[in-house]
């Protein structure tokens, strides 16, 4: 089924502010919330759809990618939407927390309050234009938490186990009446974890986690651009108390190249030719993008003007998800010599004589035609 436009789903204009997007999502999420619509498949789909749209439009990078390349652009950057409700609730906890405070739909939150999804991690990677064009595999080192090797993540010292908190019966939340509503807050006894560790593990002081550097090989596909993200599922921080592991997002930054400028899938470069080359035409060599030391032959047509563009077909960036490459556009700049030998000056004067006989005044007609 074709995916609907995210702006349409959230019922906002394309230039809607973050605040408007959040407000609209809250309204829809409240309307289609699964606790309010039990066993209603249509509401469930609407809820998931709105959540996915919000996930994209609230994030400036994802929104920019979506605005430029639509759903395809997001898919190429590794975005895959949500796997299920748990994913949604753990991502937008703050929004649902608000509903909760309003005395709203607490059941789902209460039931799963102690499990927490691990945080997503971000890694910024600089690559050269050539690497962006043809793909590269890079080793990165990410510092992140792993389950404590001593207590296997339980946080309890060897031979002991965490005990269920008696104050909240392990739910991590206690109800407090506020006027009309019963509002749930984190259990002060176990600080919302639902369990009490009597003897903490020595290695991790009861946190159940330890920091470790992890080496990863990241494969960058050919054709990526600055701002694209690669999602490495499950390479983020570990979840707590059975929660899902977070993801690692590798943000791509393509460094400026000294010679080539990128324009979508084309690359643009400038070459200088002499006045005589421009007037008479001939072959020159221009650097190729694919290997640092390769040059491509380019034929300069007779009488080319400074600033004119020539094209080397297929000399550009490979397309991200189909065969073929963009073009290499070469802008020819005609150089005026700063220093002349005596002989050159003689010849140019002679040429000048001929020019003034042939062309008269140098007014250029119809400059913008
Ligand atoms: Zn430990
Ligand atoms: Zn408790």
Coordinates of C-alpha atoms and ligand atoms in Angstrom, one line a residue:
X1 CA 0.0 0.0 0.0
X2 CA 1.3 3.4 -0.9
X3 CA 2.4 5.4 2.2
X4 CA 0.4 8.6 2.9
X5 CA 2.1 12.0 3.1
X6 CA 3.2 12.7 6.7
X7 CA 1.9 16.2 6.7
X8 CA -1.5 15.0 5.5
X9 CA -1.5 12.3 8.3
X10 CA -0.8 14.9 11.0
X11 CA -3.2 17.4 9.3
X12 CA -0.6 20.2 9.2
X13 CA 0.8 22.4 6.5
X14 CA 4.2 21.6 5.0
X15 CA 5.7 24.7 6.7
X16 CA 4.1 23.9 10.1
X17 CA 6.2 24.7 13.2
X18 CA 7.5 22.0 15.6
X19 CA 5.0 23.3 18.1
X20 CA 2.1 22.8 15.7
X21 CA 3.3 19.4 14.7
X22 CA 3.5 18.3 18.3
X23 CA 0.1 19.7 19.1
X24 CA -1.5 18.0 16.2
X25 CA 0.2 14.7 17.0
X26 CA -1.0 14.9 20.6
X27 CA -4.5 15.4 19.5
X28 CA -4.5 12.5 17.1
X29 CA -2.6 10.2 19.5
X30 CA -5.1 11.0 22.2
X31 CA -8.0 10.3 19.8
X32 CA -6.6 7.0 18.5
X33 CA -4.8 5.9 21.7
X34 CA -5.0 2.1 22.0
X35 CA -6.2 2.3 25.6
X36 CA -9.1 4.3 24.4
X37 CA -9.9 2.1 21.4
X38 CA -9.4 -1.5 22.6
X39 CA -9.4 -4.1 19.8
X40 CA -10.0 -1.4 17.2
X41 CA -7.7 -2.2 14.3
X42 CA -8.5 1.0 12.4
X43 CA -7.6 3.2 15.4
X44 CA -4.5 1.1 15.9
X45 CA -3.4 1.7 12.4
X46 CA -4.1 5.5 12.7
X47 CA -2.2 5.6 15.9
X48 CA 0.8 3.9 14.4
X49 CA 0.6 6.0 11.3
X50 CA 0.5 9.3 13.2
X51 CA 3.3 8.2 15.4
X52 CA 5.5 7.4 12.5
X53 CA 4.7 10.8 10.9
X54 CA 5.5 12.5 14.1
X55 CA 8.8 10.6 14.6
X56 CA 9.9 11.9 11.2
X57 CA 8.6 15.5 11.3
X58 CA 9.8 16.3 14.9
X59 CA 13.4 15.5 13.9
X60 CA 14.9 18.3 11.8
X61 CA 17.3 15.9 9.9
X62 CA 14.6 13.4 9.1
X63 CA 12.2 16.1 8.2
X64 CA 14.7 17.7 5.8
X65 CA 15.3 14.3 4.2
X66 CA 11.6 13.6 3.9
X67 CA 11.0 17.1 2.4
X68 CA 13.7 16.5 -0.2
X69 CA 13.4 12.9 -1.1
X70 CA 10.0 11.7 0.4
X71 CA 9.6 8.2 1.8
X72 CA 12.3 6.8 -0.4
X73 CA 14.9 9.2 1.1
X74 CA 14.1 8.0 4.6
X75 CA 14.2 4.4 3.7
X76 CA 17.6 4.9 2.1
X77 CA 18.8 6.5 5.3
X78 CA 17.9 3.5 7.3
X79 CA 14.6 4.8 8.8
X80 CA 12.2 1.9 9.2
X81 CA 9.4 3.4 11.4
X82 CA 8.2 1.6 14.5
X83 CA 8.1 -2.1 15.2
X84 CA 5.1 -1.9 17.6
X85 CA 3.4 -0.1 20.5
X86 CA 6.3 -0.6 22.9
X87 CA 8.6 1.2 20.4
X88 CA 6.2 4.1 20.2
X89 CA 5.7 4.4 23.9
X90 CA 9.4 4.3 24.7
X91 CA 10.2 6.9 22.1
X92 CA 7.4 9.4 23.0
X93 CA 7.3 8.7 26.7
X94 CA 7.2 12.4 27.4
X95 CA 4.0 13.0 25.5
X96 CA 2.2 10.0 27.0
X97 CA 3.6 11.0 30.4
X98 CA 1.6 14.2 29.9
X99 CA -1.6 12.3 29.2
X100 CA -0.9 10.3 32.3
X101 CA -0.6 13.4 34.4
X102 CA -4.0 14.5 33.1
X103 CA -5.4 11.4 34.7
X104 CA -5.7 9.8 31.3
X105 CA -4.7 6.4 30.1
X106 CA -2.4 5.0 32.7
X107 CA -2.9 1.2 32.3
X108 CA -0.4 0.6 29.6
X109 CA 2.3 2.8 31.2
X110 CA 1.8 1.3 34.6
X111 CA 2.2 -2.2 33.3
X112 CA 5.5 -1.6 31.7
X113 CA 6.9 1.2 33.8
X114 CA 10.0 -0.6 35.0
X115 CA 11.4 -1.7 31.6
X116 CA 13.2 1.0 29.8
X117 CA 14.5 1.1 26.3
X118 CA 18.2 1.9 25.9
X119 CA 19.2 5.3 24.5
X120 CA 20.0 5.8 20.9
X121 CA 23.5 6.8 20.1
X122 CA 24.9 9.2 17.5
X123 CA 28.1 8.9 15.7
X124 CA 29.3 11.7 13.4
X125 CA 31.4 10.4 10.5
X126 CA 33.4 12.6 8.1
X127 CA 34.1 11.1 4.7
X128 CA 35.6 12.5 1.5
X129 CA 33.6 13.2 -1.6
X130 CA 35.2 10.2 -3.3
X131 CA 34.2 7.9 -0.4
X132 CA 30.7 9.3 -0.6
X133 CA 30.5 8.7 -4.3
X134 CA 31.8 5.2 -4.4
X135 CA 31.1 3.8 -0.9
X136 CA 33.5 2.9 1.9
X137 CA 33.8 0.6 4.8
X138 CA 35.1 2.2 8.0
X139 CA 35.9 1.0 11.5
X140 CA 34.5 3.2 14.2
X141 CA 34.8 3.0 18.0
X142 CA 31.7 3.7 20.0
X143 CA 31.9 4.1 23.8
X144 CA 28.7 2.7 25.3
X145 CA 27.3 0.8 28.2
X146 CA 27.1 -3.0 28.2
X147 CA 25.5 -5.3 30.7
X148 CA 27.8 -5.7 33.7
X149 CA 29.9 -8.8 33.2
X150 CA 30.0 -9.5 36.9
X151 CA 26.3 -9.5 37.7
X152 CA 25.0 -10.1 34.2
X153 CA 23.1 -6.8 34.4
X154 CA 21.1 -7.6 37.5
X155 CA 23.0 -5.1 39.7
X156 CA 22.9 -7.5 42.6
X157 CA 26.1 -8.9 44.2
X158 CA 27.1 -12.5 43.4
X159 CA 24.8 -15.0 45.0
X160 CA 22.0 -12.5 45.6
X161 CA 19.2 -11.3 43.4
X162 CA 17.1 -8.1 43.4
X163 CA 14.0 -8.3 45.5
X164 CA 10.6 -7.1 44.3
X165 CA 9.8 -3.7 45.9
X166 CA 7.1 -4.2 48.6
X167 CA 5.8 -0.6 48.4
X168 CA 4.7 -0.8 44.8
X169 CA 4.6 -4.6 44.3
X170 CA 7.2 -4.3 41.6
X171 CA 5.2 -1.9 39.4
X172 CA 7.5 1.0 40.1
X173 CA 4.6 3.3 40.5
X174 CA 2.3 4.4 43.3
X175 CA -1.1 6.1 42.9
X176 CA -1.8 9.4 44.5
X177 CA -5.1 11.1 44.6
X178 CA -5.2 14.6 43.3
X179 CA -8.8 15.9 43.5
X180 CA -10.8 14.0 41.0
X181 CA -8.0 12.0 39.5
X182 CA -5.8 9.3 40.6
X183 CA -2.3 10.2 39.4
X184 CA 0.5 7.6 39.3
X185 CA 4.0 8.7 40.3
X186 CA 7.3 6.9 40.5
X187 CA 7.6 4.8 43.6
X188 CA 9.9 6.7 46.0
X189 CA 11.0 3.5 47.7
X190 CA 12.6 1.8 44.6
X191 CA 12.8 5.0 42.5
X192 CA 10.5 3.6 39.9
X193 CA 12.6 0.5 39.2
X194 CA 10.2 -1.9 40.9
X195 CA 12.9 -3.8 42.7
X196 CA 15.3 -3.3 45.6
X197 CA 18.9 -4.4 45.5
X198 CA 20.0 -5.2 49.0
X199 CA 23.6 -6.0 48.2
X200 CA 24.8 -4.1 45.1
X201 CA 27.3 -5.7 42.7
X202 CA 30.8 -4.4 43.5
X203 CA 31.8 -3.9 39.9
X204 CA 28.9 -1.7 38.7
X205 CA 27.7 -0.4 42.1
X206 CA 24.3 -1.9 41.4
X207 CA 23.7 -0.1 38.1
X208 CA 24.0 -3.4 36.2
X209 CA 26.0 -1.6 33.4
X210 CA 29.6 -0.9 32.6
X211 CA 31.2 1.3 29.9
X212 CA 33.1 -0.3 27.1
X213 CA 34.6 0.7 23.8
X214 CA 33.1 -1.2 20.9
X215 CA 34.6 -1.4 17.4
X216 CA 32.2 -1.7 14.6
X217 CA 32.6 -1.9 10.8
X218 CA 30.2 0.5 9.1
X219 CA 29.5 0.1 5.4
X220 CA 28.7 3.4 3.7
X221 CA 26.8 2.8 0.5
X222 CA 27.9 4.6 -2.7
X223 CA 26.0 7.8 -3.4
X224 CA 25.4 9.1 0.2
X225 CA 25.1 12.8 1.0
X226 CA 25.7 15.0 4.0
X227 CA 22.9 14.7 6.5
X228 CA 22.0 11.2 5.7
X229 CA 21.9 8.7 8.6
X230 CA 22.6 5.1 8.7
X231 CA 20.8 3.1 11.4
X232 CA 22.6 0.3 13.1
X233 CA 19.8 -1.5 14.9
X234 CA 20.6 -2.7 18.4
X235 CA 24.0 -1.0 18.5
X236 CA 22.8 1.7 21.0
X237 CA 22.7 1.6 24.8
X238 CA 21.2 -1.6 26.3
X239 CA 17.7 -1.4 27.7
X240 CA 17.1 -1.6 31.4
X241 CA 15.1 -4.3 33.1
X242 CA 14.3 -6.1 29.9
X243 CA 13.8 -3.0 27.8
X244 CA 14.8 -3.0 24.1
X245 CA 18.4 -2.0 23.1
X246 CA 18.7 1.4 21.5
X247 CA 20.0 2.0 18.0
X248 CA 23.2 3.7 16.7
X249 CA 22.7 6.4 14.1
X250 CA 25.8 7.3 12.0
X251 CA 25.4 10.8 10.6
X252 CA 27.3 11.4 7.4
X253 CA 29.2 14.6 6.7
X254 CA 30.9 14.8 3.3
X255 CA 34.0 17.0 3.4
X256 CA 34.5 19.7 0.8
X257 CA 36.7 18.6 -2.1
X258 CA 39.4 21.0 -3.3
X259 CA 38.5 20.4 -7.0
X260 CA 35.0 19.0 -7.3
X261 CA 31.7 20.4 -6.2
X262 CA 28.7 18.2 -5.9
X263 CA 25.4 19.0 -7.4
X264 CA 22.9 16.2 -6.7
X265 CA 24.4 13.3 -8.7
X266 CA 26.6 15.5 -10.9
X267 CA 29.9 16.9 -10.0
X268 CA 31.1 20.2 -11.2
X269 CA 34.7 21.3 -11.7
X270 CA 36.6 24.2 -13.4
X271 CA 39.5 23.9 -15.7
X272 CA 41.6 26.8 -17.2
X273 CA 42.5 26.9 -20.8
X274 CA 44.7 29.4 -22.7
X275 CA 43.2 31.9 -25.1
X276 CA 44.8 30.0 -28.0
X277 CA 43.3 26.7 -26.8
X278 CA 39.9 28.3 -26.5
X279 CA 40.1 29.8 -29.9
X280 CA 41.6 26.8 -31.8
X281 CA 40.1 24.0 -29.8
X282 CA 41.9 20.7 -28.8
X283 CA 42.1 18.0 -26.2
X284 CA 42.9 18.6 -22.6
X285 CA 43.1 16.3 -19.5
X286 CA 40.8 16.8 -16.5
X287 CA 41.0 14.9 -13.2
X288 CA 38.4 12.1 -12.9
X289 CA 36.4 11.6 -9.7
X290 CA 36.8 7.8 -9.4
X291 CA 40.6 7.6 -8.8
X292 CA 42.8 10.3 -7.5
X293 CA 45.4 9.9 -10.3
X294 CA 43.2 9.2 -13.3
X295 CA 42.5 11.9 -15.9
X296 CA 39.9 12.0 -18.5
X297 CA 40.4 13.3 -22.0
X298 CA 38.1 16.2 -22.8
X299 CA 37.8 17.8 -26.2
X300 CA 37.5 21.6 -26.2
X301 CA 35.5 22.8 -29.2
X302 CA 36.9 25.6 -31.4
X303 CA 35.9 29.1 -30.2
X304 CA 34.6 28.1 -26.7
X305 CA 33.8 31.1 -24.5
X306 CA 35.0 31.5 -20.9
X307 CA 32.4 30.1 -18.5
X308 CA 30.9 27.6 -21.0
X309 CA 30.1 24.1 -19.6
X310 CA 31.1 20.8 -21.1
X311 CA 29.8 17.4 -20.0
X312 CA 31.6 14.1 -19.4
X313 CA 28.7 11.6 -19.4
X314 CA 28.7 9.2 -16.5
X315 CA 31.6 10.9 -14.8
X316 CA 29.6 11.9 -11.7
X317 CA 28.3 10.3 -8.5
X318 CA 26.7 6.8 -8.7
X319 CA 23.0 6.9 -8.0
X320 CA 22.1 5.7 -4.5
X321 CA 19.8 2.9 -5.4
X322 CA 19.9 2.2 -9.0
X323 CA 22.6 1.7 -11.7
X324 CA 24.4 4.4 -13.5
X325 CA 26.1 7.7 -12.5
X326 CA 25.5 11.4 -12.9
X327 CA 27.7 13.5 -15.1
X328 CA 30.9 15.5 -14.7
X329 CA 30.3 19.1 -15.7
X330 CA 33.4 21.0 -16.6
X331 CA 33.3 24.7 -16.7
X332 CA 36.0 26.1 -19.0
X333 CA 37.7 29.3 -17.9
X334 CA 39.7 31.1 -20.4
X335 CA 42.9 32.5 -18.8
X336 CA 44.3 35.8 -19.9
X337 CA 48.1 35.6 -19.7
X338 CA 49.7 37.9 -17.0
X339 CA 53.1 37.8 -18.5
X340 CA 54.1 37.7 -22.1
X341 CA 57.4 36.9 -23.9
X342 CA 58.5 39.4 -26.5
X343 CA 57.5 37.0 -29.3
X344 CA 54.0 36.4 -27.8
X345 CA 53.5 40.1 -27.5
X346 CA 54.4 40.6 -31.1
X347 CA 52.0 37.9 -32.2
X348 CA 49.2 39.3 -30.1
X349 CA 49.7 42.8 -31.4
X350 CA 49.5 41.5 -34.9
X351 CA 46.3 39.6 -34.0
X352 CA 45.0 42.7 -32.4
X353 CA 45.4 44.6 -35.6
X354 CA 43.4 42.0 -37.4
X355 CA 40.7 42.0 -34.7
X356 CA 40.2 45.7 -34.9
X357 CA 39.8 45.6 -38.6
X358 CA 37.2 42.7 -38.4
X359 CA 35.0 43.5 -35.4
X360 CA 34.9 47.2 -34.7
X361 CA 33.5 48.1 -31.3
X362 CA 33.2 45.5 -28.6
X363 CA 29.6 46.1 -27.4
X364 CA 27.8 42.9 -26.6
X365 CA 24.3 42.8 -27.8
X366 CA 21.5 41.0 -26.0
X367 CA 23.6 40.0 -23.0
X368 CA 20.7 38.1 -21.4
X369 CA 19.2 36.5 -24.6
Ligands
LIG1 ZN1 27.4 -5.6 38.2
LIG2 ZN1 8.7 0.5 44.5

